[in-house]
Amino acid sequence: QVQLVESGGGLVQPGGSLRLSCAASGSIFVMNAMGWYRQAPGKERGLVARISRNGRTRYADSVKGRFTISRDLARNTVYLQMDSLKPEDTAVYYCNAEDPDPGSDYWGQGTQVTVSS
């Protein structure tokens, strides 16, 4: 069982930046991948960014060039650097860990990101 704790959300003006952190209670290296998802009111949860065990990254088209996912294996922490934020980035952001055991993913509690002037 792995616990994920997100932090770093908040209110930011359009064009601003935030960095989200996801601290895991266990090793993130053993996971198939770590990811960030988001869910806006009235919408389904969707993938924002993902980093696989071998370090390969993948991003939603809407955030390419603005967001960067990274990890610190020594700290068992995954980050999401968000730059050039837009109002449409407003959502609850969730950290996800893809366990090698199919169907055994882990989720954090979520952190709110609000982009507004």
mmCIF file of N, CA and C in Angstrom:
data_model
loop_
_atom_site.group_PDB
_atom_site.id
_atom_site.type_symbol
_atom_site.label_atom_id
_atom_site.label_comp_id
_atom_site.label_asym_id
_atom_site.label_seq_id
_atom_site.Cartn_x
_atom_site.Cartn_y
_atom_site.Cartn_z
ATOM 1 N N GLN A 1 0.835 -1.182 0.000
ATOM 2 C CA GLN A 1 0.000 0.000 0.000
ATOM 3 C C GLN A 1 0.882 1.249 0.000
ATOM 4 N N VAL A 2 0.619 2.137 -0.940
ATOM 5 C CA VAL A 2 1.384 3.373 -1.063
ATOM 6 C C VAL A 2 0.453 4.546 -0.842
ATOM 7 N N GLN A 3 0.882 5.468 -0.030
ATOM 8 C CA GLN A 3 0.122 6.702 0.176
ATOM 9 C C GLN A 3 0.785 7.844 -0.580
ATOM 10 N N LEU A 4 -0.036 8.659 -1.219
ATOM 11 C CA LEU A 4 0.449 9.791 -1.996
ATOM 12 C C LEU A 4 -0.127 11.069 -1.405
ATOM 13 N N VAL A 5 0.732 12.050 -1.198
ATOM 14 C CA VAL A 5 0.294 13.322 -0.622
ATOM 15 C C VAL A 5 0.734 14.450 -1.543
ATOM 16 N N GLU A 6 -0.258 15.145 -2.109
ATOM 17 C CA GLU A 6 0.040 16.270 -2.992
ATOM 18 C C GLU A 6 0.129 17.566 -2.200
ATOM 19 N N SER A 7 0.882 18.499 -2.742
ATOM 20 C CA SER A 7 0.968 19.838 -2.169
ATOM 21 C C SER A 7 1.366 20.815 -3.263
ATOM 22 N N GLY A 8 1.203 22.105 -2.976
ATOM 23 C CA GLY A 8 1.646 23.130 -3.912
ATOM 24 C C GLY A 8 0.557 23.831 -4.679
ATOM 25 N N GLY A 9 -0.684 23.390 -4.522
ATOM 26 C CA GLY A 9 -1.767 24.054 -5.233
ATOM 27 C C GLY A 9 -2.059 25.423 -4.639
ATOM 28 N N GLY A 10 -2.928 26.163 -5.328
ATOM 29 C CA GLY A 10 -3.298 27.483 -4.830
ATOM 30 C C GLY A 10 -3.896 28.335 -5.909
ATOM 31 N N LEU A 11 -3.991 29.618 -5.624
ATOM 32 C CA LEU A 11 -4.542 30.598 -6.553
ATOM 33 C C LEU A 11 -3.397 31.344 -7.228
ATOM 34 N N VAL A 12 -3.462 31.442 -8.547
ATOM 35 C CA VAL A 12 -2.416 32.125 -9.301
ATOM 36 C C VAL A 12 -3.060 32.887 -10.447
ATOM 37 N N GLN A 13 -2.433 33.975 -10.846
ATOM 38 C CA GLN A 13 -2.956 34.762 -11.954
ATOM 39 C C GLN A 13 -2.590 34.127 -13.289
ATOM 40 N N PRO A 14 -3.369 34.385 -14.311
ATOM 41 C CA PRO A 14 -3.014 33.883 -15.638
ATOM 42 C C PRO A 14 -1.598 34.303 -16.022
ATOM 43 N N GLY A 15 -0.860 33.349 -16.595
ATOM 44 C CA GLY A 15 0.527 33.591 -16.940
ATOM 45 C C GLY A 15 1.507 33.232 -15.839
ATOM 46 N N GLY A 16 0.995 32.947 -14.669
ATOM 47 C CA GLY A 16 1.840 32.608 -13.539
ATOM 48 C C GLY A 16 2.281 31.157 -13.532
ATOM 49 N N SER A 17 2.984 30.797 -12.464
ATOM 50 C CA SER A 17 3.541 29.444 -12.332
ATOM 51 C C SER A 17 3.227 28.866 -10.967
ATOM 52 N N LEU A 18 3.152 27.552 -10.931
ATOM 53 C CA LEU A 18 3.039 26.793 -9.695
ATOM 54 C C LEU A 18 3.826 25.507 -9.862
ATOM 55 N N ARG A 19 4.297 24.987 -8.739
ATOM 56 C CA ARG A 19 4.931 23.665 -8.768
ATOM 57 C C ARG A 19 4.212 22.771 -7.770
ATOM 58 N N LEU A 20 3.663 21.686 -8.286
ATOM 59 C CA LEU A 20 3.007 20.689 -7.450
ATOM 60 C C LEU A 20 4.007 19.609 -7.058
ATOM 61 N N SER A 21 3.836 19.091 -5.860
ATOM 62 C CA SER A 21 4.663 17.988 -5.386
ATOM 63 C C SER A 21 3.779 16.829 -4.970
ATOM 64 N N CYS A 22 4.282 15.636 -5.152
ATOM 65 C CA CYS A 22 3.581 14.418 -4.741
ATOM 66 C C CYS A 22 4.590 13.543 -4.015
ATOM 67 N N ALA A 23 4.417 13.433 -2.714
ATOM 68 C CA ALA A 23 5.317 12.628 -1.900
ATOM 69 C C ALA A 23 4.700 11.258 -1.668
ATOM 70 N N ALA A 24 5.461 10.210 -1.984
ATOM 71 C CA ALA A 24 4.984 8.841 -1.820
ATOM 72 C C ALA A 24 5.567 8.225 -0.554
ATOM 73 N N SER A 25 4.772 7.350 0.073
ATOM 74 C CA SER A 25 5.226 6.700 1.304
ATOM 75 C C SER A 25 6.168 5.544 1.022
ATOM 76 N N GLY A 26 6.231 5.108 -0.245
ATOM 77 C CA GLY A 26 7.128 4.031 -0.618
ATOM 78 C C GLY A 26 7.900 4.374 -1.867
ATOM 79 N N SER A 27 8.652 3.418 -2.370
ATOM 80 C CA SER A 27 9.481 3.649 -3.545
ATOM 81 C C SER A 27 8.634 3.881 -4.793
ATOM 82 N N ILE A 28 8.918 4.977 -5.494
ATOM 83 C CA ILE A 28 8.204 5.224 -6.743
ATOM 84 C C ILE A 28 8.877 4.522 -7.918
ATOM 85 N N PHE A 29 10.112 4.072 -7.720
ATOM 86 C CA PHE A 29 10.824 3.413 -8.815
ATOM 87 C C PHE A 29 10.179 2.086 -9.184
ATOM 88 N N VAL A 30 9.557 1.428 -8.215
ATOM 89 C CA VAL A 30 8.952 0.117 -8.500
ATOM 90 C C VAL A 30 7.645 0.246 -9.272
ATOM 91 N N MET A 31 7.104 1.462 -9.319
ATOM 92 C CA MET A 31 5.855 1.676 -10.042
ATOM 93 C C MET A 31 6.102 1.678 -11.544
ATOM 94 N N ASN A 32 5.105 1.245 -12.302
ATOM 95 C CA ASN A 32 5.223 1.314 -13.757
ATOM 96 C C ASN A 32 5.384 2.756 -14.217
ATOM 97 N N ALA A 33 4.666 3.647 -13.540
ATOM 98 C CA ALA A 33 4.716 5.055 -13.899
ATOM 99 C C ALA A 33 4.097 5.876 -12.783
ATOM 100 N N MET A 34 4.439 7.156 -12.794
ATOM 101 C CA MET A 34 3.802 8.141 -11.915
ATOM 102 C C MET A 34 3.155 9.189 -12.812
ATOM 103 N N GLY A 35 2.013 9.693 -12.385
ATOM 104 C CA GLY A 35 1.332 10.654 -13.236
ATOM 105 C C GLY A 35 0.573 11.704 -12.467
ATOM 106 N N TRP A 36 0.231 12.741 -13.192
ATOM 107 C CA TRP A 36 -0.639 13.796 -12.691
ATOM 108 C C TRP A 36 -1.892 13.828 -13.562
ATOM 109 N N TYR A 37 -3.030 13.866 -12.901
ATOM 110 C CA TYR A 37 -4.317 13.973 -13.567
ATOM 111 C C TYR A 37 -5.027 15.206 -13.017
ATOM 112 N N ARG A 38 -6.037 15.650 -13.736
ATOM 113 C CA ARG A 38 -6.817 16.768 -13.218
ATOM 114 C C ARG A 38 -8.284 16.582 -13.556
ATOM 115 N N GLN A 39 -9.108 17.215 -12.709
ATOM 116 C CA GLN A 39 -10.546 17.149 -12.910
ATOM 117 C C GLN A 39 -11.148 18.510 -12.613
ATOM 118 N N ALA A 40 -11.754 19.083 -13.626
ATOM 119 C CA ALA A 40 -12.450 20.354 -13.467
ATOM 120 C C ALA A 40 -13.929 20.079 -13.183
ATOM 121 N N PRO A 41 -14.630 21.035 -12.594
ATOM 122 C CA PRO A 41 -16.049 20.827 -12.281
ATOM 123 C C PRO A 41 -16.848 20.433 -13.520
ATOM 124 N N GLY A 42 -17.619 19.361 -13.394
ATOM 125 C CA GLY A 42 -18.455 18.907 -14.492
ATOM 126 C C GLY A 42 -17.726 18.151 -15.582
ATOM 127 N N LYS A 43 -16.445 17.898 -15.388
ATOM 128 C CA LYS A 43 -15.661 17.189 -16.395
ATOM 129 C C LYS A 43 -15.061 15.930 -15.810
ATOM 130 N N GLU A 44 -14.658 15.026 -16.700
ATOM 131 C CA GLU A 44 -14.025 13.792 -16.258
ATOM 132 C C GLU A 44 -12.552 14.045 -15.918
ATOM 133 N N ARG A 45 -12.030 13.176 -15.063
ATOM 134 C CA ARG A 45 -10.612 13.243 -14.727
ATOM 135 C C ARG A 45 -9.802 12.809 -15.947
ATOM 136 N N GLY A 46 -8.756 13.565 -16.254
ATOM 137 C CA GLY A 46 -7.934 13.244 -17.407
ATOM 138 C C GLY A 46 -6.455 13.383 -17.122
ATOM 139 N N LEU A 47 -5.659 12.692 -17.930
ATOM 140 C CA LEU A 47 -4.210 12.712 -17.772
ATOM 141 C C LEU A 47 -3.646 14.073 -18.132
ATOM 142 N N VAL A 48 -2.745 14.558 -17.278
ATOM 143 C CA VAL A 48 -2.010 15.788 -17.567
ATOM 144 C C VAL A 48 -0.590 15.449 -18.011
ATOM 145 N N ALA A 49 0.085 14.643 -17.204
ATOM 146 C CA ALA A 49 1.466 14.275 -17.510
ATOM 147 C C ALA A 49 1.780 12.960 -16.826
ATOM 148 N N ARG A 50 2.726 12.238 -17.425
ATOM 149 C CA ARG A 50 3.073 10.913 -16.927
ATOM 150 C C ARG A 50 4.559 10.680 -17.148
ATOM 151 N N ILE A 51 5.207 10.048 -16.157
ATOM 152 C CA ILE A 51 6.604 9.674 -16.313
ATOM 153 C C ILE A 51 6.719 8.196 -15.982
ATOM 154 N N SER A 52 7.236 7.424 -16.919
ATOM 155 C CA SER A 52 7.322 5.990 -16.728
ATOM 156 C C SER A 52 8.595 5.630 -15.969
ATOM 157 N N ARG A 53 8.710 4.343 -15.664
ATOM 158 C CA ARG A 53 9.846 3.891 -14.872
ATOM 159 C C ARG A 53 11.181 4.217 -15.540
ATOM 160 N N ASN A 54 11.196 4.145 -16.874
ATOM 161 C CA ASN A 54 12.454 4.418 -17.581
ATOM 162 C C ASN A 54 12.679 5.910 -17.825
ATOM 163 N N GLY A 55 11.790 6.739 -17.272
ATOM 164 C CA GLY A 55 11.970 8.176 -17.389
ATOM 165 C C GLY A 55 11.277 8.824 -18.567
ATOM 166 N N ARG A 56 10.620 8.029 -19.372
ATOM 167 C CA ARG A 56 9.924 8.578 -20.536
ATOM 168 C C ARG A 56 8.716 9.378 -20.072
ATOM 169 N N THR A 57 8.499 10.519 -20.692
ATOM 170 C CA THR A 57 7.404 11.386 -20.283
ATOM 171 C C THR A 57 6.354 11.501 -21.378
ATOM 172 N N ARG A 58 5.143 11.796 -20.960
ATOM 173 C CA ARG A 58 4.027 12.005 -21.893
ATOM 174 C C ARG A 58 3.143 13.102 -21.328
ATOM 175 N N TYR A 59 2.629 13.939 -22.213
ATOM 176 C CA TYR A 59 1.826 15.081 -21.786
ATOM 177 C C TYR A 59 0.533 15.171 -22.588
ATOM 178 N N ALA A 60 -0.482 15.725 -21.945
ATOM 179 C CA ALA A 60 -1.693 16.070 -22.677
ATOM 180 C C ALA A 60 -1.357 17.201 -23.654
ATOM 181 N N ASP A 61 -1.990 17.203 -24.799
ATOM 182 C CA ASP A 61 -1.701 18.226 -25.809
ATOM 183 C C ASP A 61 -1.899 19.638 -25.251
ATOM 184 N N SER A 62 -2.860 19.783 -24.372
ATOM 185 C CA SER A 62 -3.205 21.108 -23.859
ATOM 186 C C SER A 62 -2.135 21.707 -22.951
ATOM 187 N N VAL A 63 -1.194 20.885 -22.480
ATOM 188 C CA VAL A 63 -0.177 21.403 -21.556
ATOM 189 C C VAL A 63 1.239 21.282 -22.119
ATOM 190 N N LYS A 64 1.392 20.701 -23.285
ATOM 191 C CA LYS A 64 2.728 20.539 -23.873
ATOM 192 C C LYS A 64 3.406 21.896 -24.030
ATOM 193 N N GLY A 65 4.670 21.937 -23.604
ATOM 194 C CA GLY A 65 5.425 23.178 -23.704
ATOM 195 C C GLY A 65 5.228 24.114 -22.519
ATOM 196 N N ARG A 66 4.252 23.808 -21.666
ATOM 197 C CA ARG A 66 3.998 24.663 -20.494
ATOM 198 C C ARG A 66 4.236 23.932 -19.178
ATOM 199 N N PHE A 67 3.945 22.636 -19.151
ATOM 200 C CA PHE A 67 4.090 21.844 -17.936
ATOM 201 C C PHE A 67 5.265 20.881 -18.088
ATOM 202 N N THR A 68 5.915 20.586 -16.962
ATOM 203 C CA THR A 68 7.020 19.630 -16.951
ATOM 204 C C THR A 68 6.886 18.710 -15.749
ATOM 205 N N ILE A 69 6.886 17.417 -16.016
ATOM 206 C CA ILE A 69 6.864 16.431 -14.940
ATOM 207 C C ILE A 69 8.291 15.962 -14.683
ATOM 208 N N SER A 70 8.616 15.780 -13.410
ATOM 209 C CA SER A 70 9.939 15.287 -13.039
ATOM 210 C C SER A 70 9.809 14.473 -11.766
ATOM 211 N N ARG A 71 10.902 13.832 -11.400
ATOM 212 C CA ARG A 71 10.863 12.996 -10.200
ATOM 213 C C ARG A 71 12.202 13.039 -9.490
ATOM 214 N N ASP A 72 12.156 12.804 -8.188
ATOM 215 C CA ASP A 72 13.346 12.662 -7.360
ATOM 216 C C ASP A 72 13.240 11.285 -6.713
ATOM 217 N N LEU A 73 13.959 10.317 -7.243
ATOM 218 C CA LEU A 73 13.833 8.949 -6.747
ATOM 219 C C LEU A 73 14.323 8.830 -5.310
ATOM 220 N N ALA A 74 15.300 9.614 -4.943
ATOM 221 C CA ALA A 74 15.820 9.545 -3.572
ATOM 222 C C ALA A 74 14.787 10.026 -2.561
ATOM 223 N N ARG A 75 13.957 10.977 -2.980
ATOM 224 C CA ARG A 75 12.924 11.514 -2.099
ATOM 225 C C ARG A 75 11.563 10.889 -2.341
ATOM 226 N N ASN A 76 11.477 9.972 -3.311
ATOM 227 C CA ASN A 76 10.189 9.360 -3.666
ATOM 228 C C ASN A 76 9.122 10.427 -3.908
ATOM 229 N N THR A 77 9.503 11.413 -4.678
ATOM 230 C CA THR A 77 8.628 12.560 -4.929
ATOM 231 C C THR A 77 8.566 12.847 -6.424
ATOM 232 N N VAL A 78 7.381 13.183 -6.869
ATOM 233 C CA VAL A 78 7.148 13.569 -8.254
ATOM 234 C C VAL A 78 6.665 15.013 -8.258
ATOM 235 N N TYR A 79 7.115 15.754 -9.259
ATOM 236 C CA TYR A 79 6.778 17.167 -9.350
ATOM 237 C C TYR A 79 6.049 17.465 -10.656
ATOM 238 N N LEU A 80 5.274 18.517 -10.632
ATOM 239 C CA LEU A 80 4.675 19.039 -11.854
ATOM 240 C C LEU A 80 4.898 20.548 -11.852
ATOM 241 N N GLN A 81 5.817 20.988 -12.695
ATOM 242 C CA GLN A 81 6.067 22.413 -12.861
ATOM 243 C C GLN A 81 5.093 22.938 -13.901
ATOM 244 N N MET A 82 4.306 23.922 -13.502
ATOM 245 C CA MET A 82 3.277 24.467 -14.383
ATOM 246 C C MET A 82 3.577 25.941 -14.646
ATOM 247 N N ASP A 83 3.868 26.261 -15.878
ATOM 248 C CA ASP A 83 4.168 27.629 -16.288
ATOM 249 C C ASP A 83 3.113 28.126 -17.274
ATOM 250 N N SER A 84 3.094 29.431 -17.452
ATOM 251 C CA SER A 84 2.144 30.051 -18.391
ATOM 252 C C SER A 84 0.731 29.547 -18.153
ATOM 253 N N LEU A 85 0.336 29.549 -16.907
ATOM 254 C CA LEU A 85 -0.970 28.994 -16.545
ATOM 255 C C LEU A 85 -2.113 29.793 -17.150
ATOM 256 N N LYS A 86 -3.169 29.063 -17.505
ATOM 257 C CA LYS A 86 -4.361 29.640 -18.115
ATOM 258 C C LYS A 86 -5.577 29.355 -17.244
ATOM 259 N N PRO A 87 -6.621 30.146 -17.347
ATOM 260 C CA PRO A 87 -7.833 29.866 -16.563
ATOM 261 C C PRO A 87 -8.365 28.450 -16.785
ATOM 262 N N GLU A 88 -8.208 27.929 -17.990
ATOM 263 C CA GLU A 88 -8.701 26.577 -18.266
ATOM 264 C C GLU A 88 -7.876 25.481 -17.599
ATOM 265 N N ASP A 89 -6.768 25.857 -16.950
ATOM 266 C CA ASP A 89 -6.000 24.882 -16.168
ATOM 267 C C ASP A 89 -6.587 24.709 -14.771
ATOM 268 N N THR A 90 -7.574 25.503 -14.425
ATOM 269 C CA THR A 90 -8.206 25.403 -13.114
ATOM 270 C C THR A 90 -8.851 24.035 -12.945
ATOM 271 N N ALA A 91 -8.476 23.349 -11.867
ATOM 272 C CA ALA A 91 -8.965 21.988 -11.620
ATOM 273 C C ALA A 91 -8.372 21.494 -10.299
ATOM 274 N N VAL A 92 -8.873 20.349 -9.885
ATOM 275 C CA VAL A 92 -8.217 19.612 -8.802
ATOM 276 C C VAL A 92 -7.208 18.672 -9.466
ATOM 277 N N TYR A 93 -5.980 18.735 -9.013
ATOM 278 C CA TYR A 93 -4.904 17.932 -9.578
ATOM 279 C C TYR A 93 -4.616 16.757 -8.650
ATOM 280 N N TYR A 94 -4.566 15.574 -9.255
ATOM 281 C CA TYR A 94 -4.356 14.342 -8.508
ATOM 282 C C TYR A 94 -3.063 13.665 -8.941
ATOM 283 N N CYS A 95 -2.354 13.134 -7.972
ATOM 284 C CA CYS A 95 -1.169 12.323 -8.239
ATOM 285 C C CYS A 95 -1.599 10.860 -8.342
ATOM 286 N N ASN A 96 -0.977 10.133 -9.258
ATOM 287 C CA ASN A 96 -1.307 8.723 -9.478
ATOM 288 C C ASN A 96 -0.045 7.887 -9.556
ATOM 289 N N ALA A 97 -0.109 6.695 -8.970
ATOM 290 C CA ALA A 97 0.977 5.734 -9.074
ATOM 291 C C ALA A 97 0.426 4.463 -9.708
ATOM 292 N N GLU A 98 1.027 4.062 -10.825
ATOM 293 C CA GLU A 98 0.599 2.852 -11.529
ATOM 294 C C GLU A 98 1.377 1.661 -10.989
ATOM 295 N N ASP A 99 0.709 0.868 -10.164
ATOM 296 C CA ASP A 99 1.356 -0.304 -9.594
ATOM 297 C C ASP A 99 1.565 -1.359 -10.685
ATOM 298 N N PRO A 100 2.656 -2.140 -10.612
ATOM 299 C CA PRO A 100 2.846 -3.219 -11.587
ATOM 300 C C PRO A 100 1.715 -4.247 -11.573
ATOM 301 N N ASP A 101 1.048 -4.372 -10.438
ATOM 302 C CA ASP A 101 -0.097 -5.275 -10.346
ATOM 303 C C ASP A 101 -1.280 -4.587 -11.026
ATOM 304 N N PRO A 102 -1.770 -5.114 -12.141
ATOM 305 C CA PRO A 102 -2.868 -4.455 -12.869
ATOM 306 C C PRO A 102 -4.066 -4.173 -11.986
ATOM 307 N N GLY A 103 -4.604 -2.985 -12.104
ATOM 308 C CA GLY A 103 -5.775 -2.617 -11.327
ATOM 309 C C GLY A 103 -5.477 -2.157 -9.928
ATOM 310 N N SER A 104 -4.205 -1.987 -9.614
ATOM 311 C CA SER A 104 -3.827 -1.583 -8.260
ATOM 312 C C SER A 104 -3.187 -0.211 -8.248
ATOM 313 N N ASP A 105 -3.801 0.724 -8.884
ATOM 314 C CA ASP A 105 -3.288 2.081 -8.878
ATOM 315 C C ASP A 105 -3.557 2.760 -7.543
ATOM 316 N N TYR A 106 -2.752 3.782 -7.267
ATOM 317 C CA TYR A 106 -2.916 4.564 -6.054
ATOM 318 C C TYR A 106 -3.167 6.019 -6.444
ATOM 319 N N TRP A 107 -3.972 6.707 -5.620
ATOM 320 C CA TRP A 107 -4.312 8.105 -5.871
ATOM 321 C C TRP A 107 -4.090 8.947 -4.618
ATOM 322 N N GLY A 108 -3.680 10.181 -4.840
ATOM 323 C CA GLY A 108 -3.617 11.121 -3.746
ATOM 324 C C GLY A 108 -4.978 11.761 -3.513
ATOM 325 N N GLN A 109 -5.041 12.662 -2.550
ATOM 326 C CA GLN A 109 -6.311 13.282 -2.180
ATOM 327 C C GLN A 109 -6.656 14.465 -3.073
ATOM 328 N N GLY A 110 -5.689 14.943 -3.831
ATOM 329 C CA GLY A 110 -5.927 16.053 -4.752
ATOM 330 C C GLY A 110 -5.545 17.390 -4.155
ATOM 331 N N THR A 111 -5.150 18.311 -5.030
ATOM 332 C CA THR A 111 -4.844 19.668 -4.617
ATOM 333 C C THR A 111 -5.460 20.635 -5.626
ATOM 334 N N GLN A 112 -6.093 21.675 -5.118
ATOM 335 C CA GLN A 112 -6.822 22.604 -5.980
ATOM 336 C C GLN A 112 -5.864 23.618 -6.604
ATOM 337 N N VAL A 113 -5.999 23.793 -7.902
ATOM 338 C CA VAL A 113 -5.283 24.838 -8.628
ATOM 339 C C VAL A 113 -6.330 25.752 -9.264
ATOM 340 N N THR A 114 -6.251 27.023 -8.950
ATOM 341 C CA THR A 114 -7.177 28.000 -9.500
ATOM 342 C C THR A 114 -6.390 29.096 -10.204
ATOM 343 N N VAL A 115 -6.696 29.293 -11.477
ATOM 344 C CA VAL A 115 -6.022 30.320 -12.275
ATOM 345 C C VAL A 115 -7.054 31.403 -12.581
ATOM 346 N N SER A 116 -6.860 32.551 -11.962
ATOM 347 C CA SER A 116 -7.843 33.619 -12.098
ATOM 348 C C SER A 116 -7.213 34.959 -11.763
ATOM 349 N N SER A 117 -7.696 35.990 -12.430
ATOM 350 C CA SER A 117 -7.246 37.346 -12.115
ATOM 351 C C SER A 117 -8.172 38.002 -11.100
#
